[in-house]
XYZ file of C-alpha atoms in Angstrom:
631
model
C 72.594 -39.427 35.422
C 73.966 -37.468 38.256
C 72.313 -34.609 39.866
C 73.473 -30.939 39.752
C 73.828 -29.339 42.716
C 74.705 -25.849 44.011
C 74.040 -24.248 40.798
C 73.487 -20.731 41.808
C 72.919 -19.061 38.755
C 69.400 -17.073 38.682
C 69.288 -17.703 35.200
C 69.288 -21.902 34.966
C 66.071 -21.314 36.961
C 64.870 -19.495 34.237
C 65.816 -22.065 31.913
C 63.349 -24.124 33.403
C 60.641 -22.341 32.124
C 61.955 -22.005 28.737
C 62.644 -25.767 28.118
C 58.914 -26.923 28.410
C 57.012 -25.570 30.964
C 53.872 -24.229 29.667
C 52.451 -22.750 33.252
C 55.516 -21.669 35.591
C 53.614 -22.553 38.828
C 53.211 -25.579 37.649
C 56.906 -26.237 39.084
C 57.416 -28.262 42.596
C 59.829 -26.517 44.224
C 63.475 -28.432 44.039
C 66.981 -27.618 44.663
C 68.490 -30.142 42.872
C 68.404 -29.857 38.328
C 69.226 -32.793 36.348
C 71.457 -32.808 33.182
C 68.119 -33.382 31.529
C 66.444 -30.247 32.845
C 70.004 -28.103 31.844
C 70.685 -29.744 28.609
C 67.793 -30.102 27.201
C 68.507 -27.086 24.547
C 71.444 -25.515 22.987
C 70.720 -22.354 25.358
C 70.403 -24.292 28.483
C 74.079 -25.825 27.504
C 75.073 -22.449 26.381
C 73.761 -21.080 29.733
C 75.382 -23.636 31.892
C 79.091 -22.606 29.460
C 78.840 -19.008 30.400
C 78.155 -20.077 33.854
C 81.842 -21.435 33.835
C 83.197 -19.082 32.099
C 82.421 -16.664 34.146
C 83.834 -18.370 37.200
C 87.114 -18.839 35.675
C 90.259 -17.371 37.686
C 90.483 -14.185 35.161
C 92.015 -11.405 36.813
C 90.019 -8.639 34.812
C 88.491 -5.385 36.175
C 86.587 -6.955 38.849
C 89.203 -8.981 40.423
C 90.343 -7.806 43.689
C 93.459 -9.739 45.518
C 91.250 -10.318 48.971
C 88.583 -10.339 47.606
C 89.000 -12.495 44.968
C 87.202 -12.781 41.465
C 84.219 -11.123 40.149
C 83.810 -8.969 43.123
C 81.344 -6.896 41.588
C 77.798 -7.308 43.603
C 76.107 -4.935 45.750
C 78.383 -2.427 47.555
C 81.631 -4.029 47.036
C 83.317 -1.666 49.096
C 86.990 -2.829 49.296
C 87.943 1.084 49.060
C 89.652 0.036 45.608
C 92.625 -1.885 46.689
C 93.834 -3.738 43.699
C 96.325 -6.294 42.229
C 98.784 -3.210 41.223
C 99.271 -1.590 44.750
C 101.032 -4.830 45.459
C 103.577 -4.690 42.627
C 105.333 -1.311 43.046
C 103.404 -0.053 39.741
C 101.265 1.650 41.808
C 100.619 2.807 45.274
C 96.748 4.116 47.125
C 95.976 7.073 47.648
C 95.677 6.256 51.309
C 99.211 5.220 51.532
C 99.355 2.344 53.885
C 95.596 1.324 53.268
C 96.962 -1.986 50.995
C 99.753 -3.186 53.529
C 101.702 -5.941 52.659
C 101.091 -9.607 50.642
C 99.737 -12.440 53.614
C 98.023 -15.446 53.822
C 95.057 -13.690 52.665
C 95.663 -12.538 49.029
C 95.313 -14.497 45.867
C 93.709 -17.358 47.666
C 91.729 -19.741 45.772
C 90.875 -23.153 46.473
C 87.033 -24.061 47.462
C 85.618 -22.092 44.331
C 88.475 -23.807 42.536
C 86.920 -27.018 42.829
C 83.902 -26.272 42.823
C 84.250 -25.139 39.237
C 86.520 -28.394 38.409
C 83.273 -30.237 39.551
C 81.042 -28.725 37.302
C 83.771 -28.819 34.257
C 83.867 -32.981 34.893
C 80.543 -33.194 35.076
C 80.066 -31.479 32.072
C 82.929 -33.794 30.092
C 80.772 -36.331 31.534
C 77.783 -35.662 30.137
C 78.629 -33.916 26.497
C 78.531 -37.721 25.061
C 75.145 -37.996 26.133
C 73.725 -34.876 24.452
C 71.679 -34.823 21.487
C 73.916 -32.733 19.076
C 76.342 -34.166 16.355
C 79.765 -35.558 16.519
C 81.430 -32.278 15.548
C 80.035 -30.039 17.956
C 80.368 -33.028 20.945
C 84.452 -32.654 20.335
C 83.881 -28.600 20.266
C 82.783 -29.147 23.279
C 85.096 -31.304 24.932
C 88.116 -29.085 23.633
C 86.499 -26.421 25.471
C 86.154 -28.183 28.714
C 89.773 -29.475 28.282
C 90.725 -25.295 27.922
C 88.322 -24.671 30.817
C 90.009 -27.328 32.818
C 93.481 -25.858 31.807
C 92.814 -22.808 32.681
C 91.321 -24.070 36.841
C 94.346 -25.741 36.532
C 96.453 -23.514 35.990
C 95.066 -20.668 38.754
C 95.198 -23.573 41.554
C 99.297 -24.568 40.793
C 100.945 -20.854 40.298
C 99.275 -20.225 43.769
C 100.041 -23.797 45.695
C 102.205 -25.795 43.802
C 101.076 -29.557 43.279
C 97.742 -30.101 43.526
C 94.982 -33.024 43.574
C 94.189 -33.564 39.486
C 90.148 -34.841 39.598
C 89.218 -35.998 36.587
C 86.425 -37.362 36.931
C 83.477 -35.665 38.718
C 83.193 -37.152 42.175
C 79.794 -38.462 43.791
C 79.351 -39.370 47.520
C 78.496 -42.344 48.362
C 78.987 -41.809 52.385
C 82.233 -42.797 52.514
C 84.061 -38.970 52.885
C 87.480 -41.072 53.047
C 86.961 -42.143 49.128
C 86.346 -38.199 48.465
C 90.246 -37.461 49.094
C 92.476 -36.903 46.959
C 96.276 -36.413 47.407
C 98.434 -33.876 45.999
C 100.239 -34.708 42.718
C 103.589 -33.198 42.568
C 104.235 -29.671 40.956
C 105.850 -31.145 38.078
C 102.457 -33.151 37.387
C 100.038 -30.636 37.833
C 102.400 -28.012 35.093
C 102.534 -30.890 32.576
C 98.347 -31.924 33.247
C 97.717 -28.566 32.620
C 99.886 -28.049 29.026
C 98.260 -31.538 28.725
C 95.030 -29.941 28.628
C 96.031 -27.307 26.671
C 97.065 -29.186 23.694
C 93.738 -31.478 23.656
C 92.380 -27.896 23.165
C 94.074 -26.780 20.450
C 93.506 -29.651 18.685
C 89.467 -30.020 18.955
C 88.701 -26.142 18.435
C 89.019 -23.577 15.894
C 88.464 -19.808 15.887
C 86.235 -17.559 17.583
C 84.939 -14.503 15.735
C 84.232 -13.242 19.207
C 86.783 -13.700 21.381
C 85.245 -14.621 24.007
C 85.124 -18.237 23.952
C 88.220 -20.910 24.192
C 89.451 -21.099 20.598
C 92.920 -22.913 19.115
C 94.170 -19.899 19.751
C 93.497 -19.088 23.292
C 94.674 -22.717 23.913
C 98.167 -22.196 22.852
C 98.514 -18.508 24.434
C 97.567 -20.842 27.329
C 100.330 -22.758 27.016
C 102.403 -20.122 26.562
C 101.662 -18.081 29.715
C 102.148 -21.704 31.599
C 105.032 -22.705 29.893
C 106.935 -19.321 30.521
C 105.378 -19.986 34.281
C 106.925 -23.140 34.779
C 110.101 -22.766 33.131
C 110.822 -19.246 35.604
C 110.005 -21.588 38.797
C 112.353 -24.226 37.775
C 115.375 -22.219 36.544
C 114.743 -19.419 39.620
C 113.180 -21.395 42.636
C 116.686 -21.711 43.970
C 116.825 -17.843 44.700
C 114.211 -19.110 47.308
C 114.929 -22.346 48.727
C 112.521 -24.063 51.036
C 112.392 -27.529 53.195
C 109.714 -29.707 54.536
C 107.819 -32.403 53.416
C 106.121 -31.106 50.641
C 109.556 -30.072 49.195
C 111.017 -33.377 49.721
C 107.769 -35.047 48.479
C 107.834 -32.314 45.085
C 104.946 -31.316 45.547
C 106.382 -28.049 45.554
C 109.570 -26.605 43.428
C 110.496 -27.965 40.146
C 113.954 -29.367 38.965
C 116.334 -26.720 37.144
C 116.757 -29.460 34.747
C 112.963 -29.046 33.874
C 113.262 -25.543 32.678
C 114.556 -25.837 29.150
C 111.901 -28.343 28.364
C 109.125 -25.406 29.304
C 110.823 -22.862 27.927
C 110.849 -25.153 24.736
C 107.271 -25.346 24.817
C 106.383 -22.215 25.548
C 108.391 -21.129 22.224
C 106.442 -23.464 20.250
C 102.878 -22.990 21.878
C 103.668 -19.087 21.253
C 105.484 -19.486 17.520
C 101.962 -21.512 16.805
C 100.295 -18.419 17.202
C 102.255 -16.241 15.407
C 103.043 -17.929 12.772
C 99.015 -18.295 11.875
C 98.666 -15.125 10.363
C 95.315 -14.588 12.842
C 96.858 -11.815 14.693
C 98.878 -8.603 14.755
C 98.884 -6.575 17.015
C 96.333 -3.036 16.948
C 97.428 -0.310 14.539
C 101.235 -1.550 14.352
C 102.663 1.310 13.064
C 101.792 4.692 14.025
C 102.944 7.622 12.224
C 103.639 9.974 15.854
C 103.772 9.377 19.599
C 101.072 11.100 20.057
C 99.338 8.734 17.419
C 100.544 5.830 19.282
C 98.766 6.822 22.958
C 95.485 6.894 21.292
C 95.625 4.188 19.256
C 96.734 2.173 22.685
C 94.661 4.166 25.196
C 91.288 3.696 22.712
C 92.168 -0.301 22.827
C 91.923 -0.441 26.420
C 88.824 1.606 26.685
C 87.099 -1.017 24.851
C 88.956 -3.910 23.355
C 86.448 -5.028 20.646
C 88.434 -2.652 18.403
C 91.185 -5.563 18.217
C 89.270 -8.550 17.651
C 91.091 -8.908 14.076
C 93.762 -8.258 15.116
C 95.560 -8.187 18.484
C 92.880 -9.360 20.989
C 92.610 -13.715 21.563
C 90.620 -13.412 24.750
C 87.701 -11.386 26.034
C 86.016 -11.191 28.948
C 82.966 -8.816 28.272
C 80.915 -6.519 30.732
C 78.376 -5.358 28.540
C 75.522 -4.931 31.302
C 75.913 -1.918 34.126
C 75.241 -2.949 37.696
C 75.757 -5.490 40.481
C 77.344 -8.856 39.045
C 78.336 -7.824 36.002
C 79.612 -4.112 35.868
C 82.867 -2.898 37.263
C 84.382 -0.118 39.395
C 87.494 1.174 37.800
C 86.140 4.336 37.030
C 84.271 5.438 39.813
C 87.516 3.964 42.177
C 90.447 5.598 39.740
C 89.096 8.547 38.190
C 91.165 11.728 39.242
C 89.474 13.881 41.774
C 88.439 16.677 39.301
C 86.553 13.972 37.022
C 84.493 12.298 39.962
C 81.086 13.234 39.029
C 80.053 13.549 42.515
C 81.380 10.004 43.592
C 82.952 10.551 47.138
C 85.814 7.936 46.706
C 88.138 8.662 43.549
C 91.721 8.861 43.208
C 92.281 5.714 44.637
C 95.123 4.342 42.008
C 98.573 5.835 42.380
C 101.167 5.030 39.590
C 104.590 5.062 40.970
C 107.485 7.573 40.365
C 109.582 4.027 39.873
C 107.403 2.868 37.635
C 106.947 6.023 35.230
C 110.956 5.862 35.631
C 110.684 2.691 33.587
C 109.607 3.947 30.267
C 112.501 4.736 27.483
C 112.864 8.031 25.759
C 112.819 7.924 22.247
C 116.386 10.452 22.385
C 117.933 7.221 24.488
C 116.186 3.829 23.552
C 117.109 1.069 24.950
C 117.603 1.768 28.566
C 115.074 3.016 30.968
C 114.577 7.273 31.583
C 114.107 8.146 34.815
C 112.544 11.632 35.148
C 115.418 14.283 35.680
C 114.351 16.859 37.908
C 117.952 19.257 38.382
C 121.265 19.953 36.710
C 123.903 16.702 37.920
C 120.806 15.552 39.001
C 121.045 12.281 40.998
C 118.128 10.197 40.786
C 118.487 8.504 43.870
C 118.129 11.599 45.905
C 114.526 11.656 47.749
C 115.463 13.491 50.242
C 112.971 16.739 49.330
C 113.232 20.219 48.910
C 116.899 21.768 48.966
C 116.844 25.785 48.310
C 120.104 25.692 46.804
C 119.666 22.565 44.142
C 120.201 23.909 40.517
C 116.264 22.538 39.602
C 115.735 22.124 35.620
C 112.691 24.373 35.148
C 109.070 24.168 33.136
C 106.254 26.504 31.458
C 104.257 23.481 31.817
C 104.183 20.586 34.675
C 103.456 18.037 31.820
C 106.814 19.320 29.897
C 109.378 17.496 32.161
C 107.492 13.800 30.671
C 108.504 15.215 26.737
C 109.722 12.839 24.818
C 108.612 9.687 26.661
C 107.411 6.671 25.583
C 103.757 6.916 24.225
C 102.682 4.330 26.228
C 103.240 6.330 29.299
C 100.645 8.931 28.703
C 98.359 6.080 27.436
C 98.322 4.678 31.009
C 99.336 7.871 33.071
C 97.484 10.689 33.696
C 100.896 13.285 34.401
C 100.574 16.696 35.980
C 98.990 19.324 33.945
C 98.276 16.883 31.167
C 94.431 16.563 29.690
C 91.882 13.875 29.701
C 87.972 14.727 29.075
C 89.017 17.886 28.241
C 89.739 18.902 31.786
C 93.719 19.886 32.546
C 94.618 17.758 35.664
C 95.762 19.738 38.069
C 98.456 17.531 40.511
C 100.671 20.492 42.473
C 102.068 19.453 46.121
C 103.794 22.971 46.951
C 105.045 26.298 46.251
C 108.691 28.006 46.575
C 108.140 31.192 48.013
C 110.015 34.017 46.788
C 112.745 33.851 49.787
C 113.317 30.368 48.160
C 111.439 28.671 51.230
C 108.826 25.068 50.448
C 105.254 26.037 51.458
C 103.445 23.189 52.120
C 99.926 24.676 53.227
C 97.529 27.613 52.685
C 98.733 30.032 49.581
C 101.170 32.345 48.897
C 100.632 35.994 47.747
C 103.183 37.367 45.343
C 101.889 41.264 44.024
C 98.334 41.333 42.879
C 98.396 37.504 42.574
C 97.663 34.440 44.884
C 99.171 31.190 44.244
C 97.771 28.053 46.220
C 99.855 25.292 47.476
C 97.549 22.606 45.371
C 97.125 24.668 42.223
C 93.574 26.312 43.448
C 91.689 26.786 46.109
C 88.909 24.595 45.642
C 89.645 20.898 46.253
C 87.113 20.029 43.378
C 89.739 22.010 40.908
C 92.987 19.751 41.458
C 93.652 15.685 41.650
C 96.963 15.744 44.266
C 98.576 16.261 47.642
C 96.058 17.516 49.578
C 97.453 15.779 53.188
C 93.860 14.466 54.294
C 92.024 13.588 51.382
C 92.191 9.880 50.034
C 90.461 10.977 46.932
C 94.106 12.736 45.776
C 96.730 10.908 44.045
C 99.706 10.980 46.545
C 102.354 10.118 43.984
C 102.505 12.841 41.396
C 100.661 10.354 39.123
C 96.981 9.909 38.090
C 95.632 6.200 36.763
C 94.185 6.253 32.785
C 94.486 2.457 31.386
C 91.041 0.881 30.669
C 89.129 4.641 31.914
C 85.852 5.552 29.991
C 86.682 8.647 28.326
C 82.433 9.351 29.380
C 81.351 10.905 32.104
C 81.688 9.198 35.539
C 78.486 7.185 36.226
C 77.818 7.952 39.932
C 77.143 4.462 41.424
C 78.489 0.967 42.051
C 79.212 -1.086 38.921
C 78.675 1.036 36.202
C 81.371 0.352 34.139
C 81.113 -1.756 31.327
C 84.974 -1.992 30.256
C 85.752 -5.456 28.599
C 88.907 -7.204 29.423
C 91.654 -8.426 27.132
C 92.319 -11.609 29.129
C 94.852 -12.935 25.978
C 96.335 -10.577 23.462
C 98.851 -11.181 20.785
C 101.424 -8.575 22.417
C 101.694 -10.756 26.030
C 102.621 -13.967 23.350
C 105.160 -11.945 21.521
C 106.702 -11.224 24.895
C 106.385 -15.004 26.010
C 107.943 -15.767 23.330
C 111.060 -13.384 23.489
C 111.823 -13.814 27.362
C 111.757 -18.076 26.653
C 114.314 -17.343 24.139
C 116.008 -14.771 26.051
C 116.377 -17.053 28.977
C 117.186 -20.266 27.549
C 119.147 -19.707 24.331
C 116.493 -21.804 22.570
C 114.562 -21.224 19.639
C 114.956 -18.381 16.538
C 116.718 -15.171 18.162
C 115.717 -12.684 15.165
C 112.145 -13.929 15.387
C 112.699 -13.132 19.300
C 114.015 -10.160 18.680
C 111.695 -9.077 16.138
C 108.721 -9.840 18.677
C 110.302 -7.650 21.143
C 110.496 -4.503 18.994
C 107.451 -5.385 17.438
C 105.407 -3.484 20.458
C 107.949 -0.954 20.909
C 106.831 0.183 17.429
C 104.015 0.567 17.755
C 104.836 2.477 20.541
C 106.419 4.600 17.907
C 110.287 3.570 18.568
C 112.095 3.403 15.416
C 115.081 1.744 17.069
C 115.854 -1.794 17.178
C 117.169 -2.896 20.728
C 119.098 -6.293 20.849
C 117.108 -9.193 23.067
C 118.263 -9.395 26.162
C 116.670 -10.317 29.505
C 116.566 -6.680 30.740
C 114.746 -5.340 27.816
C 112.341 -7.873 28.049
C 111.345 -7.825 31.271
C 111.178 -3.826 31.002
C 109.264 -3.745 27.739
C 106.881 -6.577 29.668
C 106.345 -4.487 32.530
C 105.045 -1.285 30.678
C 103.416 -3.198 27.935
C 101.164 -5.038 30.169
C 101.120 -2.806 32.908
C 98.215 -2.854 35.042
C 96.834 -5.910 33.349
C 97.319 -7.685 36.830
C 99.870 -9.769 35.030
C 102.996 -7.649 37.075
C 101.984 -9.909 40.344
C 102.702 -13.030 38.579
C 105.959 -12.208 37.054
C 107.309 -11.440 40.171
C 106.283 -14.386 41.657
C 107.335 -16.988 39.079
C 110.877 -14.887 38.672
C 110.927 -15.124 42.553
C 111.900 -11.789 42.569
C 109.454 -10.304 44.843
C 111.869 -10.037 48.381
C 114.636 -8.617 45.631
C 112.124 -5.655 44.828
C 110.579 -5.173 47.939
C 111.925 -5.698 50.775
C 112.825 -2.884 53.030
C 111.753 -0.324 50.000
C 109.262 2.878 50.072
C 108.013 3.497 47.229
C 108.691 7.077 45.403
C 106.642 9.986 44.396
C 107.506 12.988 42.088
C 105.985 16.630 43.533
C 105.868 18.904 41.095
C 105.775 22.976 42.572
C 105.289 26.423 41.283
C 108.758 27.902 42.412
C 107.730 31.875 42.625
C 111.417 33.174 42.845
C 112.919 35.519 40.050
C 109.713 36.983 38.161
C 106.408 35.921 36.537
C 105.466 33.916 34.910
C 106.555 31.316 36.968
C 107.922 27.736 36.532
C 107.608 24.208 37.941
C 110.267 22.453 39.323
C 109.791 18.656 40.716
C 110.994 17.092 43.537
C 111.736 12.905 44.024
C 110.342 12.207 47.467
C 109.896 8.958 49.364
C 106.687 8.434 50.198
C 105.360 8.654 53.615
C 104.524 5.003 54.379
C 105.665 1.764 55.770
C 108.874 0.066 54.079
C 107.535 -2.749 51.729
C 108.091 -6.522 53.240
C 107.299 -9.914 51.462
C 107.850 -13.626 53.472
C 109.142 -16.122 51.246
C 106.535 -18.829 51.961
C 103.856 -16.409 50.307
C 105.628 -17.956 46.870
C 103.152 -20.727 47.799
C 99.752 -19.754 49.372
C 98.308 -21.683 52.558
C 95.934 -24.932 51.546
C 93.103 -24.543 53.598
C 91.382 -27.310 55.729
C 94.109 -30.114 55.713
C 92.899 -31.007 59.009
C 90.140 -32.924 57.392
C 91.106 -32.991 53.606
C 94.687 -34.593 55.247
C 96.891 -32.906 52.331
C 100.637 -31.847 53.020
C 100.422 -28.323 53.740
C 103.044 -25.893 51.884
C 106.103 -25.049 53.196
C 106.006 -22.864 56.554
C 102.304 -22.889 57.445
C-alpha cells in the first residue's frame, strides 16, 4: 500500500500511540505513516476525515482573501482585511488599506491538490479497511462530496482544470506526473458528477458538520447556479487566447439552461424533503425578527433542525482553531483593551439596499433632507432643508430587520452600550465643525459625540480603530465580552443553510423561465418573512439578487456572485464608495437634533481587470498547462 506523506497534522502522530504502542519511545523516528498505521481504528480514519475537512476551501470566519483559508495561527496579523471590503458591502476602517482585487486574492492551487491527493488516496484505500459494506459506501459518498467540493473551489477560480482521479505515485518519471487541463465545461459537469454519487451513498447528519444527502445537493445547487451565470453572462466579458479557443475557459450560452435545470432540481430535492425550514419563520415584530436572525449567527447550532445543512465548528479558543472577528470588528467602545477594532465598515450603498416595510419591494435608500436627492455626496450645504432626529438611530425606522441584525447604526445598542458614531457638529451660525468641540451656553458639544475616544466608535480622522462609514459590523459578533487576544473566538460557520437554496432556487427560475414560478416565488418571500415582511413581491431578477445580497450578506458569498454574474467592472469601476455622517446640528434651541449627510468617501476610485474573472495558474513553466487568458 502506498505511503502517506506530508501529513502535518500534530494529532496523526498522536494516533500512533493510541493504535498499539504500549511504550511511546519505543517509536523510530519516521516521516513517512502507512494506511496501516492511520487506519488501523475508527478514530485514526475519523482523524485523518477531519483532517480534510478542515482543509476544504470554506470561506468561514477564518478565511482571509490573501491569505487564504484557515488563517488562524499565531499572530495572524493581516490588520482584518476580509472577503467583504472587496464587494462594496463593506469598506476598512483604514480606507485604502484593502486596495483593489490582483493576482494575489482568492488564489488556490498547490493546497488544492494537495488535498485532492489525500481524498484519492483515501477512495483508494476505504475498500481495504476492515469495516462493513455499509459504512465502506458512507465513506466513499463522502470522499465523492469532499472531492466535489476541491473541485469546485479550483474551477470558479481558473476555469478548466486537470481532474486526478486517481492518487498519483512517482515513479521518477516527473513527465507521467502531468496532467492537462480538461475544459471548463468538464470540470462543472465532474464536479455535479460528484455531487450526485454523494447524494446517493449518504444520509443525514444530526450534526451538521459532516457531508450528508443534503449538503450534496445544496452542492449542486451553489454549482449549478455557478455554471449556468458563466455561460448565459461570460459574453459581458469576452476574452481570446488559447485557452479560450481550447475551452478551457468560458462555457457555451447554450449550456446555461441545462445548469440552471439542475440547479432547480438539486435545490427542489432539498426542499421538498421536509428536513429543513428555515430558523423561527415567522416572527411576530421586526424587532422579533433581528434577534431571532442576529442569535443564529452568533452561534448556528440553534438551526440544526431546521435551517442549518452545513457547519463548520470552532469550538476550541486559540491558534488553529479560533477566529478573529471579534477582536478585528468590534466597535471601538466594545474593544476590551484590544488596540485594533473597528476594522469592518458596512457601506452607506449597502445599508441603501434593504426595503422598508412602508415600500416593499424596491430598495430604501436612507433620506437625509426634504426633495432629497440621493445621489448628492457632495457634503455639508448650510442652506439644505435636512429632515431632522431626537435620536441618530431614528432616521433607520422602519427598515428591514435584517439590517439591524447585521448593522450596528448610530446611536443604536449592542452589549448594552449605546454606540456612539458622530462625524461633526453645525454650529449655531449654521457652519460644519469638523474638529475640537463647540460650546453653546453652559454646555459643550464634541465633534465625535465625547471627548474621550474610548466613548464613541466613528470619524475620528487618525484612528483606524473608528468606523469611517457611519456604520458599525454585528453579523456573527459574540454578544460576550471581547476576549483580548488572537483567536479567541469560537463562532461556528453556517457553510450551507436552507435560505442560500431557496435563493438558488428562485434566481435559476428567475433567469431561465424553467421550473415552478409560485414555488420560486414562494422561496423568495419565504426569507423576507421571516424578516417580518407581510408583502408578497413578484419574482423577478432584481428582487432576487437584492434579497440575496442582504440575506447572505457577509457570508463571503457576495464575491462570488459578482464574479459568476460578471458583474464586477459594472459595480466597480471608477466608483468610491459612500458613507452617511450623522451631526448634532446646534442651530435653533436645545435639545438638539441630528441631521446626516451622504458623503463619498475619501479613498481611491474602485478598479477591477477583467482577466481577474480567472485567477493566474501558477508554475506552468514546469507543470506546461495553458495559462488563463492575459497572464
Amino acid at each position: 500500500m502506498k505511503n502517506i506523506q506530508q501529513m502535518k497534522l500534530w494529532s496523526l502522530f498522536v494516533l500512533l500511540i493510541l493504535v498499539g504502542c504500549d511504550n511511546a519511545l519505543d517509536l523510530e523516528p519516521r516521516d513517512k505513516l502507512t494506511p496501516d498505521e492511520v487506519f488501523a481504528t475508527s478514530a485514526g480514519t475519523q482523524l485523518y476525515l477531519a483532517d480534510l475537512y478542515n482543509r476544504l476551501p470554506i470561506e468561514d470566519l477564518t478565511f482571509f482573501p490573501t491569505q487564504g483559508f484557515n488563517y488562524n495561527e499565531s499572530n495572524p496579523n493581516n490588520n482584518g482585511i476580509c472577503s467583504e471590503m472587496f464587494t462594496g458591502t463593506a469598506t476598512h476602517s483604514n480606507l485604502n488599506a484593502p486596495g483593489f482585487i490582483t493576482g494575489s486574492h482568492y488564489n488556490w492551487w498547490g493546497d488544492a491538490y494537495k488535498l485532492i491527493r489525500d481524498i484519492n488516496l483515501f477512495i483508494e484505500i476505504v475498500p481495504t479497511l476492515k469495516v462493513n459494506d455499509q459504512q465502506k459506501a458512507l465513506y466513499l459518498g463522502e470522499a465523492s462530496f469532499l472531492r466535489a467540493f476541491a473541485y469546485f473551489g479550483l474551477v470558479k477560480r481558473y476555469g478548466g482544470v486537470p481532474i486526478i482521479k486517481q492518487a498519483q505515485a512517482f515513479t521518477g518519471d516527473l513527465e507521467a506526473l502531468k496532467v492537462p487541463r480538461n475544459t471548463e465545461k468538464e470540470t462543472w459537469d465532474f464536479v455535479l458528477s460528484e455531487c450526485e454519487v454523494a447524494a446517493k451513498a449518504l444520509d443525514y447528519d444530526v450534526n451538521g458538520r459532516r457531508a450528508s444527502k443534503w449538503a450534496a445537493y445544496g452542492l449542486m445547487s451553489r454549482a449549478a447556479l455557478h455554471a449556468a451565470s458563466v455561460a448565459k453572462f461570460g459574453s459581458k466579458n469576452p476574452m481570446t487566447g488559447p485557452a479560450v479557443d481550447a475551452k478551457l475557459v468560458g462555457l457555451d450560452p447554450i449550456d446555461a439552461a441545462r445548469y440552471y435545470q439542475i440547479c432547480i432540481d438539486a435545490s427542489a430535492a432539498i426542499m421538498d424533503s421536509n428536513k429543513f425550514s428555515l430558523y423561527k419563520p415567522t416572527p411576530a415584530t421586526a424587532e422579533e425578527a433581528t434577534e431571532n436572525i442576529r442569535s443564529m449567527f452568533e452561534n448556528p447550532n440553534v438551526a440544526l433542525t431546521s435551517e442549518a445543512i452545513l457547519i463548520k465548528g470552532r469550538t476550541i479558543p486559540g491558534n488553529g482553531t479560533g477566529n478573529n472577528y471579534d477582536i478585528w470588528y468590534s466597535p471601538n467602545q466594545l474593544k476590551n483593551g484590544w488596540p485594533s477594532p473597528g476594522r469592518m465598515n458596512p457601506t452607506l450603498e449597502f445599508v441603501d439596499t434593504y426595503e422598508s416595510y412602508a415600500n416593499p419591494g424596491v430598495s430604501a435608500p436612507i433620506v437625509t433632507a426634504v426633495a432629497d436627492n440621493i445621489n448628492d455626496y457632495n457634503g455639508f450645504v448650510k442652506t439644505k432643508a435636512y429632515l431632522k432626529f431626537d435620536k441618530p438611530q431614528d432616521i433607520f425606522a422602519g427598515k428591514d430587520a435584517r439590517l439591524f441584525a447585521t448593522v450596528i447604526v448610530p446611536g443604536s445598542q449592542f452589549k448594552g452600550v449605546t454606540i456612539t458614531i458622530q462625524g461633526g457638529l453645525i454650529n449655531p451660525a449654521g457652519t460644519l465643525v469638523t474638529t475640537g468641540s463647540v460650546t453653546v451656553g453652559a454646555s459643550t458639544y464634541y465633534v465625535f459625540g465625547d471627548s474621550n475616544p474610548f466613548n464613541f466608535s466613528g470619524f475620528a480622522p487618525l484612528a483606524s480603530d473608528h468606523t469611517k462609514t457611519g456604520f458599525s459590523f454585528k453579523k456573527f459578533l459574540s454578544t460576550k465580552p471581547v476576549v483580548n487576544g488572537w483567536n479567541q473566538s469560537t463562532t461556528d460557520f453556517m457553510e450551507m443553510r436552507y435560505a442560500e437554496i431557496l435563493l438558488n432556487y428562485a434566481e435559476a427560475v428567475a433567469e431561465s423561465g424553467l421550473g415552478n414560478v409560485a414555488k420560486a416565488t414562494t422561496a423568495l418571500n419565504a426569507t423576507r418573512r421571516r424578516a417580518a415582511f407581510t408583502t408578497t413581491i413578484p419574482l423577478t431578477v432584481t428582487n432576487v439578487t437584492r434579497e440575496r445580497t442582504v440575506e447572505l450578506a457577509f457570508e463571503n458569498k457576495r464575491y462570488w456572485d459578482l464574479i459568476r454574474r460578471r458583474e464586477y467592472q459594472e459595480k466597480f469601476n471608477n466608483v468610491r464608495q459612500k458613507a452617511l455622517i450623522p451631526m448634532l446640528d446646534l442651530r435653533g434651541t436645545a435639545p438638539y437634533k441630528y441631521i446626516f449627510v451622504r458623503s463619498n468617501l475619501n479613498m481611491n476610485n474602485q478598479l477591477f481587470l477583467s482577466k481577474y474573472y480567472y485567477k493566474e495558474i501558477p508554475g506552468i513553466a514546469l507543470n506546461g498547462l495553458i495559462q488563463n487568458p492575459q497572464y
